[in-house]
PDB file of C-alpha atoms in Angstrom:
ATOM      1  CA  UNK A  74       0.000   0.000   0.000  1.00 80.00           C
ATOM      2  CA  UNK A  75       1.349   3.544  -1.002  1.00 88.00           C
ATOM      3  CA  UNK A  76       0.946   6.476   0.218  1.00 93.00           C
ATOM      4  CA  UNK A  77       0.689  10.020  -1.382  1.00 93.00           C
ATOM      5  CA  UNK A  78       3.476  12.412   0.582  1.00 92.00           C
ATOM      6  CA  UNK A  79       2.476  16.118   0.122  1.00 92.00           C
ATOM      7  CA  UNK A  80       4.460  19.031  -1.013  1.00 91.00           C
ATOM      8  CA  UNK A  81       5.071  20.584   2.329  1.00 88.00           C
ATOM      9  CA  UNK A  82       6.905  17.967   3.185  1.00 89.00           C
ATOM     10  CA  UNK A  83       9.980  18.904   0.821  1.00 91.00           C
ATOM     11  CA  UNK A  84       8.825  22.823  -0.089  1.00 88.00           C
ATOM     12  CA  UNK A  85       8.802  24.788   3.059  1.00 78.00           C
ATOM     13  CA  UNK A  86       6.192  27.842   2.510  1.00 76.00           C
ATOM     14  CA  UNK A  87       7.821  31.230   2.029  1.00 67.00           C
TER      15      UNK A  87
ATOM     16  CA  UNK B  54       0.739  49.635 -16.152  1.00 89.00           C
ATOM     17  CA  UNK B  55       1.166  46.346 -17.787  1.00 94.00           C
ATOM     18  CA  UNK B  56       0.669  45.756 -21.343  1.00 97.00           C
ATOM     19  CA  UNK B  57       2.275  42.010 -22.817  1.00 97.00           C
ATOM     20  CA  UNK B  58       2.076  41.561 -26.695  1.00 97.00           C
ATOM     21  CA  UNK B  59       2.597  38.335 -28.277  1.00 96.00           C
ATOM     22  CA  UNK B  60       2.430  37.977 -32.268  1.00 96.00           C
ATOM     23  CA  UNK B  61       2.796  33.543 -31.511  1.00 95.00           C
ATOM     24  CA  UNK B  62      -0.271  34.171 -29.412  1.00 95.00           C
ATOM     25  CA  UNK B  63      -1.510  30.327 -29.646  1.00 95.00           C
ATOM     26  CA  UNK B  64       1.509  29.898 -27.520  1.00 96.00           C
ATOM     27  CA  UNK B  65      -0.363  31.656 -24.714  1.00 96.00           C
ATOM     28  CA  UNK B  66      -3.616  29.333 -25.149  1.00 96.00           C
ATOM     29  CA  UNK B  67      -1.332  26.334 -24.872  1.00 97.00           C
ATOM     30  CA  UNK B  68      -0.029  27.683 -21.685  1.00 97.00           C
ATOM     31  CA  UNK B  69      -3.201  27.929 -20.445  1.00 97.00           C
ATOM     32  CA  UNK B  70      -4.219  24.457 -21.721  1.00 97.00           C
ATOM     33  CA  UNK B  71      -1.115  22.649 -20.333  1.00 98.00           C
ATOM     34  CA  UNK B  72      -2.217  24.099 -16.465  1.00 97.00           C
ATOM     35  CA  UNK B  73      -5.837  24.576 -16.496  1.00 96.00           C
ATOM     36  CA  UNK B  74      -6.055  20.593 -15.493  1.00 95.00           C
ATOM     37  CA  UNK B  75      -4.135  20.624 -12.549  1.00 97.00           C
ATOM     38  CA  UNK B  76      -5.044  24.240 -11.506  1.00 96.00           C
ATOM     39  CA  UNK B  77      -8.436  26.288 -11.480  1.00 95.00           C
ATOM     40  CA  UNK B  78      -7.420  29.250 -10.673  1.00 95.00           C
ATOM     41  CA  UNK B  79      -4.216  30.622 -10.099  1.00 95.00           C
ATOM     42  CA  UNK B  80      -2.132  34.115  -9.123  1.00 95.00           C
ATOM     43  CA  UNK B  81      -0.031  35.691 -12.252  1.00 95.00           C
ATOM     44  CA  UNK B  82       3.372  37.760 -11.455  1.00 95.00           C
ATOM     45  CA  UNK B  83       4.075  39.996 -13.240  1.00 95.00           C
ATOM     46  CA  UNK B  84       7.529  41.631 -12.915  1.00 96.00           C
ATOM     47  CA  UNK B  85      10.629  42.706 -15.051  1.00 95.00           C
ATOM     48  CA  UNK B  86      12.034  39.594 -15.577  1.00 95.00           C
ATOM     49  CA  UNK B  87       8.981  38.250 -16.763  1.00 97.00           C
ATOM     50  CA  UNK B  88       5.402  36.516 -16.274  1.00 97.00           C
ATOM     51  CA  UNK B  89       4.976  34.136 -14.060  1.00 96.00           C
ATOM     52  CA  UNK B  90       2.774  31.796 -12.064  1.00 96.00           C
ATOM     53  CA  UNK B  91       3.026  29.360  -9.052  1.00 95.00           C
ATOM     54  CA  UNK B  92       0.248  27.122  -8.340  1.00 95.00           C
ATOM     55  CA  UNK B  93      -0.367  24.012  -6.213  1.00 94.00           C
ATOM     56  CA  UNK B  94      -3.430  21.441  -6.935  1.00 95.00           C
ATOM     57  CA  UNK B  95      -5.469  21.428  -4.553  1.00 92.00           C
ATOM     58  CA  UNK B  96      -4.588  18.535  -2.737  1.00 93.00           C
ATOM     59  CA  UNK B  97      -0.837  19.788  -2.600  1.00 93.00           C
ATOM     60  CA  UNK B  98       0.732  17.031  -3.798  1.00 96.00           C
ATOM     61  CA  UNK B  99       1.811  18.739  -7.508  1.00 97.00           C
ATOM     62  CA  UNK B 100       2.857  21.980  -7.942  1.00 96.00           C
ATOM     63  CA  UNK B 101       3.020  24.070 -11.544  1.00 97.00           C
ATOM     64  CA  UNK B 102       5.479  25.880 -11.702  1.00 97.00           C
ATOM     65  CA  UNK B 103       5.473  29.130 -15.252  1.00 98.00           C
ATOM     66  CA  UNK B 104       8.176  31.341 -16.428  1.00 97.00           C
ATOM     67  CA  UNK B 105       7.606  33.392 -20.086  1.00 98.00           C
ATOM     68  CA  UNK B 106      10.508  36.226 -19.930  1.00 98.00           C
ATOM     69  CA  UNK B 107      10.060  39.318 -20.768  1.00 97.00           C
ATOM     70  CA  UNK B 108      12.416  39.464 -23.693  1.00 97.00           C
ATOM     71  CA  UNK B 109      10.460  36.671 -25.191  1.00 96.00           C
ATOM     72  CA  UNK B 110       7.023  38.853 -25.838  1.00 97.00           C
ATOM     73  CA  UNK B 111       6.958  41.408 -28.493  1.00 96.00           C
ATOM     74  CA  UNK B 112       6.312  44.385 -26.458  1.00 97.00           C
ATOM     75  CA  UNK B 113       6.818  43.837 -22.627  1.00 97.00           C
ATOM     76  CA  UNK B 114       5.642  46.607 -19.989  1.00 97.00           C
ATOM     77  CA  UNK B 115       5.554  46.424 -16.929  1.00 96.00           C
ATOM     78  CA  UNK B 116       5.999  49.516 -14.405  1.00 93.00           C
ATOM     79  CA  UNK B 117       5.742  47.701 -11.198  1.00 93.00           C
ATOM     80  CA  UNK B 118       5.187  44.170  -9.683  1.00 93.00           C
ATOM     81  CA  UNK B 119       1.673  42.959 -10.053  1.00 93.00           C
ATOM     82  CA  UNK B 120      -0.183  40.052  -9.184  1.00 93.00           C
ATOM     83  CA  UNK B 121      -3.479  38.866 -10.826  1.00 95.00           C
ATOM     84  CA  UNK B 122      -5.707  36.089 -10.210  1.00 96.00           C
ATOM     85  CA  UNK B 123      -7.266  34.520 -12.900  1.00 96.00           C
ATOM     86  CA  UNK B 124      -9.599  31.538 -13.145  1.00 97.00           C
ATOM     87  CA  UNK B 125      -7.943  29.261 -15.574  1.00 97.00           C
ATOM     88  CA  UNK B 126     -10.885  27.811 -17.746  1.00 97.00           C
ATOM     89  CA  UNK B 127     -12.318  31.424 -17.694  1.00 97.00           C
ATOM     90  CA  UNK B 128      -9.243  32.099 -19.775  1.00 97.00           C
ATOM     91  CA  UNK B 129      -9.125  29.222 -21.270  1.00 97.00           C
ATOM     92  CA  UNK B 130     -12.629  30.571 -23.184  1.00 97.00           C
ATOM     93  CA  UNK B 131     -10.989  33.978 -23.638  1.00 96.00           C
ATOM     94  CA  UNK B 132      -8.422  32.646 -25.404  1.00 97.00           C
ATOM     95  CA  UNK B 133     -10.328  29.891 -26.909  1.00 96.00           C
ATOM     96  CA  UNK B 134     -11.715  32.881 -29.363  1.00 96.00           C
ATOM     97  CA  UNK B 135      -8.270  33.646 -30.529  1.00 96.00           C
ATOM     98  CA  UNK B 136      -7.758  32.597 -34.046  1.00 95.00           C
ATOM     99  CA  UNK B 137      -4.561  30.080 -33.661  1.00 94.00           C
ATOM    100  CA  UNK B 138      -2.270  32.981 -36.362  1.00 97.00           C
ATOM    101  CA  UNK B 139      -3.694  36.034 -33.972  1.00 97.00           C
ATOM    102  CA  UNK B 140      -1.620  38.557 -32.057  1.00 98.00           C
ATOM    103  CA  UNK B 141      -2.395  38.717 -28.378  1.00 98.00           C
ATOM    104  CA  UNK B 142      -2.092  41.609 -26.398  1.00 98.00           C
ATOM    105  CA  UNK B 143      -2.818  41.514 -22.850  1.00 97.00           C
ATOM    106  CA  UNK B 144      -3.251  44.328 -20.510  1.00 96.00           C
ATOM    107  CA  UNK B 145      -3.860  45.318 -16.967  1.00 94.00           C
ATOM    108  CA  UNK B 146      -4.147  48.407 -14.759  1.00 89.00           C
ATOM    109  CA  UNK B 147      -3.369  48.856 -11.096  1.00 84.00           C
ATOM    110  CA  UNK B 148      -5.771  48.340  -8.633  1.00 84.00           C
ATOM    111  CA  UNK B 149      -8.347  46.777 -11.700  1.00 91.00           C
ATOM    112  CA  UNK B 150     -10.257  44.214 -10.988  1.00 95.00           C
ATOM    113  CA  UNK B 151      -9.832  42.970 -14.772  1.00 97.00           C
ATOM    114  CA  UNK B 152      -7.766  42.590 -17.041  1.00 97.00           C
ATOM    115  CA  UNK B 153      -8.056  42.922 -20.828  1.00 97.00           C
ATOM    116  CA  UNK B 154      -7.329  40.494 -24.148  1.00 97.00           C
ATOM    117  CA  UNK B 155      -6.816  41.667 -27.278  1.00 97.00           C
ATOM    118  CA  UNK B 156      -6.747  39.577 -30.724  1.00 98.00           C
ATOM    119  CA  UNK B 157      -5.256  41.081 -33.637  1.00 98.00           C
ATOM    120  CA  UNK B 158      -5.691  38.708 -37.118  1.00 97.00           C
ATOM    121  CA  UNK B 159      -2.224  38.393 -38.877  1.00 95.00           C
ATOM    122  CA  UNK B 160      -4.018  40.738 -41.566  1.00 94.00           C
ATOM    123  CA  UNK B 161      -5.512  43.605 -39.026  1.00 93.00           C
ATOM    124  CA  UNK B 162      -8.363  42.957 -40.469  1.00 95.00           C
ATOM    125  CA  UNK B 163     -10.083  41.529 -37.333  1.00 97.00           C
ATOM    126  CA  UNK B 164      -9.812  43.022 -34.382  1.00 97.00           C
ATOM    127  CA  UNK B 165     -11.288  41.711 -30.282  1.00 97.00           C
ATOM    128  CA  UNK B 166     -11.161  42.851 -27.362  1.00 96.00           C
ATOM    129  CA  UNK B 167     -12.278  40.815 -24.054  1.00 97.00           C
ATOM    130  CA  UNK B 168     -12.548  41.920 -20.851  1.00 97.00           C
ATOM    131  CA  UNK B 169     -11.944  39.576 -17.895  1.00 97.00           C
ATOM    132  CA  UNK B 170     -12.987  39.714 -14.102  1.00 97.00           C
ATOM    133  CA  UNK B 171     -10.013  39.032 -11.836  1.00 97.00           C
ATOM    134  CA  UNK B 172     -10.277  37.270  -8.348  1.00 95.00           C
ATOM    135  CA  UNK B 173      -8.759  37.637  -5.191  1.00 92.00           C
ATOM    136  CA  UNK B 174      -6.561  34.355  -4.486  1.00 90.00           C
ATOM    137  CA  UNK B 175      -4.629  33.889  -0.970  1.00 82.00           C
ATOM    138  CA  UNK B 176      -1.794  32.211  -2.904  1.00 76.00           C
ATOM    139  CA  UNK B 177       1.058  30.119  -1.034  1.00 76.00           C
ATOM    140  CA  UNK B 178       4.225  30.397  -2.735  1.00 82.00           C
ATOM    141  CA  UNK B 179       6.805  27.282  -2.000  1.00 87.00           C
ATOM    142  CA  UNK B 180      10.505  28.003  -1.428  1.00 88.00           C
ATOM    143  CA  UNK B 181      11.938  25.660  -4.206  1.00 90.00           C
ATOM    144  CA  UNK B 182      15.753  24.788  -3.352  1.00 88.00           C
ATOM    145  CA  UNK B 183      18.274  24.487  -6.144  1.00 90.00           C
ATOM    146  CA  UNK B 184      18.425  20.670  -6.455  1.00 91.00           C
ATOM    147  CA  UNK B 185      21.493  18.175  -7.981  1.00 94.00           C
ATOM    148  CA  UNK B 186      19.102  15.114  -8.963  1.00 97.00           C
ATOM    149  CA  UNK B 187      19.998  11.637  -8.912  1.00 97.00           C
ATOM    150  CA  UNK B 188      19.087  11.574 -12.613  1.00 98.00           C
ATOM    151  CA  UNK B 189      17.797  13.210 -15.171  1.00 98.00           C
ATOM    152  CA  UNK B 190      15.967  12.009 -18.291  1.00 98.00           C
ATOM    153  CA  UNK B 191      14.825  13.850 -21.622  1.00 98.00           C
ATOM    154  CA  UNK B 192      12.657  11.887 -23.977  1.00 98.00           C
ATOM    155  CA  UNK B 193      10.310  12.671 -26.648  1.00 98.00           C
ATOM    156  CA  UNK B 194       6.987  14.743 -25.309  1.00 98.00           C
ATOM    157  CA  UNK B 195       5.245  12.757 -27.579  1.00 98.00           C
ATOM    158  CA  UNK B 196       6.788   9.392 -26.190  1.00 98.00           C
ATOM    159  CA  UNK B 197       6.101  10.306 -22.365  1.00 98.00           C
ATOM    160  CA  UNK B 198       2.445  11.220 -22.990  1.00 98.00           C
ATOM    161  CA  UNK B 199       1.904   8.150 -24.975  1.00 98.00           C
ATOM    162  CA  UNK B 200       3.727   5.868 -22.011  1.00 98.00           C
ATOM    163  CA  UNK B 201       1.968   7.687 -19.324  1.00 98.00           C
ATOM    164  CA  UNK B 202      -1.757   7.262 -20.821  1.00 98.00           C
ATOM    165  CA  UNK B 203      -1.025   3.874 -21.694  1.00 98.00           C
ATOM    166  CA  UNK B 204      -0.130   2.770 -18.470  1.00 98.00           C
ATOM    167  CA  UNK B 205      -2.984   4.714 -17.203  1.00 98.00           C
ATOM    168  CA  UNK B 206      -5.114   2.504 -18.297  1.00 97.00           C
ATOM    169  CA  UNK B 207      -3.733  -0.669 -16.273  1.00 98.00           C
ATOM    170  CA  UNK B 208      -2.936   0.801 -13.328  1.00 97.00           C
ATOM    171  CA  UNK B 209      -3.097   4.070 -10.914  1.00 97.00           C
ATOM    172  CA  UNK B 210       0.545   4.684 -10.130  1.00 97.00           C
ATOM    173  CA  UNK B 211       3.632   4.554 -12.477  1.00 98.00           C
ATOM    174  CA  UNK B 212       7.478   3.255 -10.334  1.00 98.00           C
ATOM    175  CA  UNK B 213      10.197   5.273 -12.580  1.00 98.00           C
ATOM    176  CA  UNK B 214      13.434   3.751 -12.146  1.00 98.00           C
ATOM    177  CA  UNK B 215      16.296   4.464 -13.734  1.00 98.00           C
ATOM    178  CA  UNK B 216      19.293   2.456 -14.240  1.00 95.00           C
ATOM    179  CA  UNK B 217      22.402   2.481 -16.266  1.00 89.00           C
ATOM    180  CA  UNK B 218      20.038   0.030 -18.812  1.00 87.00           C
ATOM    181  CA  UNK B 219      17.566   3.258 -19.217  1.00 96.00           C
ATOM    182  CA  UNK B 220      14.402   4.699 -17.766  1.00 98.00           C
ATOM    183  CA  UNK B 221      11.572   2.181 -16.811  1.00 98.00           C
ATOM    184  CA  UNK B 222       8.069   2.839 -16.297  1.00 98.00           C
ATOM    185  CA  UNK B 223       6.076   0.027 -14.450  1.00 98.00           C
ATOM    186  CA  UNK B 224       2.403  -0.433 -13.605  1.00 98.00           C
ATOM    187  CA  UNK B 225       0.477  -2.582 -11.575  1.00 97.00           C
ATOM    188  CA  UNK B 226      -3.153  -3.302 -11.690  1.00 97.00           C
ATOM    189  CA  UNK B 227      -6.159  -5.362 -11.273  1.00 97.00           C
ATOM    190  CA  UNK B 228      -5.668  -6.745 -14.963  1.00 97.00           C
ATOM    191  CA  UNK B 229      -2.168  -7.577 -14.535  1.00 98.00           C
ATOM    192  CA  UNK B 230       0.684  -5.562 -14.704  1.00 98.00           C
ATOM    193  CA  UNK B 231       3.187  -3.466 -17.330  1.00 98.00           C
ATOM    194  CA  UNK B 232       6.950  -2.161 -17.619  1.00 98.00           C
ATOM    195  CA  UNK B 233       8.250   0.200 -20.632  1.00 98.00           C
ATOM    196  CA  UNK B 234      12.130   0.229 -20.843  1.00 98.00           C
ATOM    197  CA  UNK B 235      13.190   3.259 -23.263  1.00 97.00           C
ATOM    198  CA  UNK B 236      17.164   3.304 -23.734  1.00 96.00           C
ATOM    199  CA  UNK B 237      18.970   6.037 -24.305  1.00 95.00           C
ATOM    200  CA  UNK B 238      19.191   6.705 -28.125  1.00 93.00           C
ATOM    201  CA  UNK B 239      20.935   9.923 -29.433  1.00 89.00           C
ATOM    202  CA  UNK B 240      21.441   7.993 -33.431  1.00 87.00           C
ATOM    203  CA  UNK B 241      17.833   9.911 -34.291  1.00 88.00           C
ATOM    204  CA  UNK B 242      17.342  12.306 -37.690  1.00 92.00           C
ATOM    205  CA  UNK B 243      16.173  15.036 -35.562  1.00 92.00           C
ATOM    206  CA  UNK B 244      17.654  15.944 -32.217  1.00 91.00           C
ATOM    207  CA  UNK B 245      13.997  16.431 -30.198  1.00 92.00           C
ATOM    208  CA  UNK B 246      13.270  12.568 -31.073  1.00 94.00           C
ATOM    209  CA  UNK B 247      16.464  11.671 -29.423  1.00 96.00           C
ATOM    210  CA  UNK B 248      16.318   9.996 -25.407  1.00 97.00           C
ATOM    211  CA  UNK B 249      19.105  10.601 -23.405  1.00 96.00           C
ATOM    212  CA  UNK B 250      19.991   9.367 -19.445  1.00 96.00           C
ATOM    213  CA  UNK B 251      21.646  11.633 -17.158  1.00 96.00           C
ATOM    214  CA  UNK B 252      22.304   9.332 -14.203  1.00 96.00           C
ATOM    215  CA  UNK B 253      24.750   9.930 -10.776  1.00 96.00           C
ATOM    216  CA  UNK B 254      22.814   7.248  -9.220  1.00 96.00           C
ATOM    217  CA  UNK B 255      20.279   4.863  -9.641  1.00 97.00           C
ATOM    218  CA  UNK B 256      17.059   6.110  -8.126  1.00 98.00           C
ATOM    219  CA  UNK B 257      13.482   3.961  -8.322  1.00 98.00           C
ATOM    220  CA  UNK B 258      10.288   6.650  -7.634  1.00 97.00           C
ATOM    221  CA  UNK B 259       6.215   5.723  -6.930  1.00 97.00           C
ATOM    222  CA  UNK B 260       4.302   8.620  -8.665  1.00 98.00           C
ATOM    223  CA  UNK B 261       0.516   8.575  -9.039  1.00 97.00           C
ATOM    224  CA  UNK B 262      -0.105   8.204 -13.126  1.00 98.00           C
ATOM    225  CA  UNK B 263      -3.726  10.778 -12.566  1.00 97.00           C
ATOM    226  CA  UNK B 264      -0.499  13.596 -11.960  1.00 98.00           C
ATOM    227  CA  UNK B 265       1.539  12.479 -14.824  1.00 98.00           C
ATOM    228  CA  UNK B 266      -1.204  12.156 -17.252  1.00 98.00           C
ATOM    229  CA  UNK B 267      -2.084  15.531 -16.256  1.00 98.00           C
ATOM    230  CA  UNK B 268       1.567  17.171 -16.836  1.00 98.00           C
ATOM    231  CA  UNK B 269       1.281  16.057 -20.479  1.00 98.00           C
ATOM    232  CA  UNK B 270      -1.151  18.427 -20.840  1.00 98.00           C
ATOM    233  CA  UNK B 271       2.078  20.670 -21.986  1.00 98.00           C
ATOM    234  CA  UNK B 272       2.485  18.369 -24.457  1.00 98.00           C
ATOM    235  CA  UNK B 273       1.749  20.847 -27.270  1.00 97.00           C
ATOM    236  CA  UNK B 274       4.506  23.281 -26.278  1.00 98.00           C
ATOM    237  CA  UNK B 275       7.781  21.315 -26.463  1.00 98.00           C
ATOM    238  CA  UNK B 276       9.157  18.377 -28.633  1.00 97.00           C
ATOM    239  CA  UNK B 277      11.225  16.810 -25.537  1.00 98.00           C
ATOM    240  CA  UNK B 278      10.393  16.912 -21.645  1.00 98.00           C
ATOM    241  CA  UNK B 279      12.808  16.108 -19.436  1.00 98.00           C
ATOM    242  CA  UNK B 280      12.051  14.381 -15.934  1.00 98.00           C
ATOM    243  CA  UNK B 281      14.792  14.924 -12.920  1.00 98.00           C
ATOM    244  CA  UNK B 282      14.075  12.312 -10.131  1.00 98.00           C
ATOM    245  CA  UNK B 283      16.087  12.291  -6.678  1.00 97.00           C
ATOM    246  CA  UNK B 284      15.343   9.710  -3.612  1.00 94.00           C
ATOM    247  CA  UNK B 285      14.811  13.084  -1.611  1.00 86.00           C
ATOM    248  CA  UNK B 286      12.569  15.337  -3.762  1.00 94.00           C
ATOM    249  CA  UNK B 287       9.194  15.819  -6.000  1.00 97.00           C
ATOM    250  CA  UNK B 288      10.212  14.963  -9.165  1.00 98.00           C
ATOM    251  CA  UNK B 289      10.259  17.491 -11.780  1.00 98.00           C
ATOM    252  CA  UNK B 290       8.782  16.925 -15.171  1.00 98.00           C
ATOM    253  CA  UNK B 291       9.778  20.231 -17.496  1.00 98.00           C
ATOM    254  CA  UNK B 292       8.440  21.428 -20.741  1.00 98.00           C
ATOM    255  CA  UNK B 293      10.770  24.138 -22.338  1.00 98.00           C
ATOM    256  CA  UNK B 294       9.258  27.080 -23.659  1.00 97.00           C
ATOM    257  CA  UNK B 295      11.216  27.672 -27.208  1.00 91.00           C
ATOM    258  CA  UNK B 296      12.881  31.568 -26.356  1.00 88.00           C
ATOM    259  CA  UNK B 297      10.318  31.900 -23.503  1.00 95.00           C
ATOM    260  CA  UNK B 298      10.978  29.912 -20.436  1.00 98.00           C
ATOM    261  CA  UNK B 299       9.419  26.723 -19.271  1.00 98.00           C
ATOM    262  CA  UNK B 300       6.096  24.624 -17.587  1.00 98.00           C
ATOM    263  CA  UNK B 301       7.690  22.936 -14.671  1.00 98.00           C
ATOM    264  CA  UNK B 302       5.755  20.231 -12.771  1.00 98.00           C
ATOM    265  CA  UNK B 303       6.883  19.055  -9.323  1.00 98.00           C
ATOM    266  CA  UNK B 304       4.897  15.797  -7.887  1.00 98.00           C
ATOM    267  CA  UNK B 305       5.550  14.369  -4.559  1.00 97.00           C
ATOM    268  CA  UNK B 306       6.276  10.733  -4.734  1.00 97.00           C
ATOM    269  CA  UNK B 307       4.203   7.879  -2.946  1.00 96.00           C
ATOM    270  CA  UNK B 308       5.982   6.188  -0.512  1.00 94.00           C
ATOM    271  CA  UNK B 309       5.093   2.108   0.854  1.00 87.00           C
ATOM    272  CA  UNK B 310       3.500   2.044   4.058  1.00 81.00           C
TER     273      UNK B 310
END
């Protein structure tokens, strides 16, 4: 089973 | 005061096209270096990611930093009433709350203007780093699309790997499974049908295929895309923009539980 990381994750918010 | 003209104005309706799917509405920069747009889906797992420079439009002005937001399929029917040879210009005030389309025909004989409401947006801008990737592909557009619908439909998520054999896409579904090996092949007429394999290290990414199929959207603006994958990061599918800039794509990858 997989599961979908989100973009946070590696982009921090400016 | 911002005023964009672009005699290839089909290029700006492919734009549009290659985004709209992944993105309904969006925030536009406008500076001097150029225009520009950064937009997560809404789920935040892809990001888009637009550059057109200024010295690639005809006439570029732009007297101070501006931001617009724009629903994408709403410009998607503006521009949709472009003829395909028309010159667009595009304008905007400060403090509007539209912005304006024109479409000249190649012969000035035809001439439209469209007005467009603009919406407020609470956009979230991501701090990219400056990445060395693990490897770095560039195929055919053509190819990609073709190997990303096709796996599409056998199964929901695509494992790119690449090797010092090639690039693999693999699939896995409830019909049974699939793996496309291209090699890298630079002995090709034309350079933009050539493949080529950039790798430091081999890396092996889960991606979900709904993202990919949606990237090749930007099909229709570059001959070869080329896909940058690292163990640590979103991988980055980009679609160069001939004189222009780019459509970048990030996706985050799926990890086993």
């Amino acid at each position: 089973l997989y599961i979908q990381i989100i973009l946070w994750t590696y982009f921090p918010n400016t | 005061m911002l005023e964009l003209r672009l005699v290839q104005g089909s290029l700006l309706k492919k734009v549009v096209d290659a985004i709209r799917d992944l993105v309904n509405d969006a925030s536009f920069d406008c500076s001097a270096t150029g225009f520009s747009l950064q937009a997560m889906d809404s789920s935040h797992v892809a990001l888009v990611a637009l550059l057109l420079r200024s010295e690639g439009f005809d006439h570029y002005r732009c007297d101070r930093n501006i931001s617009m937001g724009m629903n994408l399929n709403n410009m998607a029917k503006m521009l949709r009433c472009a003829g395909n040879d028309d010159i667009i210009t595009f304008k905007g005030d400060d403090g509007s709350d539209t912005v304006s389309f024109m479409f000249e025909s190649p012969t000035q004989d035809k001439i439209s203007d469209f007005e467009m409401k603009l919406m407020d947006i609470d956009s979230e801008r991501l701090g990219i780093p400056e990445a060395k990737y693990q490897a770095i592909v560039r195929m055919p557009s053509t190819e990609f699309a073709r190997i990303c619908k096709d796996l599409g439909s056998i199964g929901d998520t695509v494992v790119i790997s690449v090797t010092k054999e090639g690039v693999k896409f693999s699939t896995r579904g409830d019909i049974g499974s699939a793996n496309i090996v291209c090699r890298q092949n630079t002995d090709v007429d034309k350079p933009e049908q050539a493949t080529t394999v950039e790798m430091n290290d081999p890396v092996s990414l889960t991606f979900a295929l709904r993202y990919m199929n949606s990237f090749t959207k930007a099909t229709p603006l570059s001959n070869q895309v080329t896909i940058s994958l690292s163990s640590e990061l979103p991988v980055v599918v980009e679609y160069k923009i001939a004189e222009m800039g780019y459509v970048r794509f990030y996706l985050a990858p799926k990890i086993e539980e």
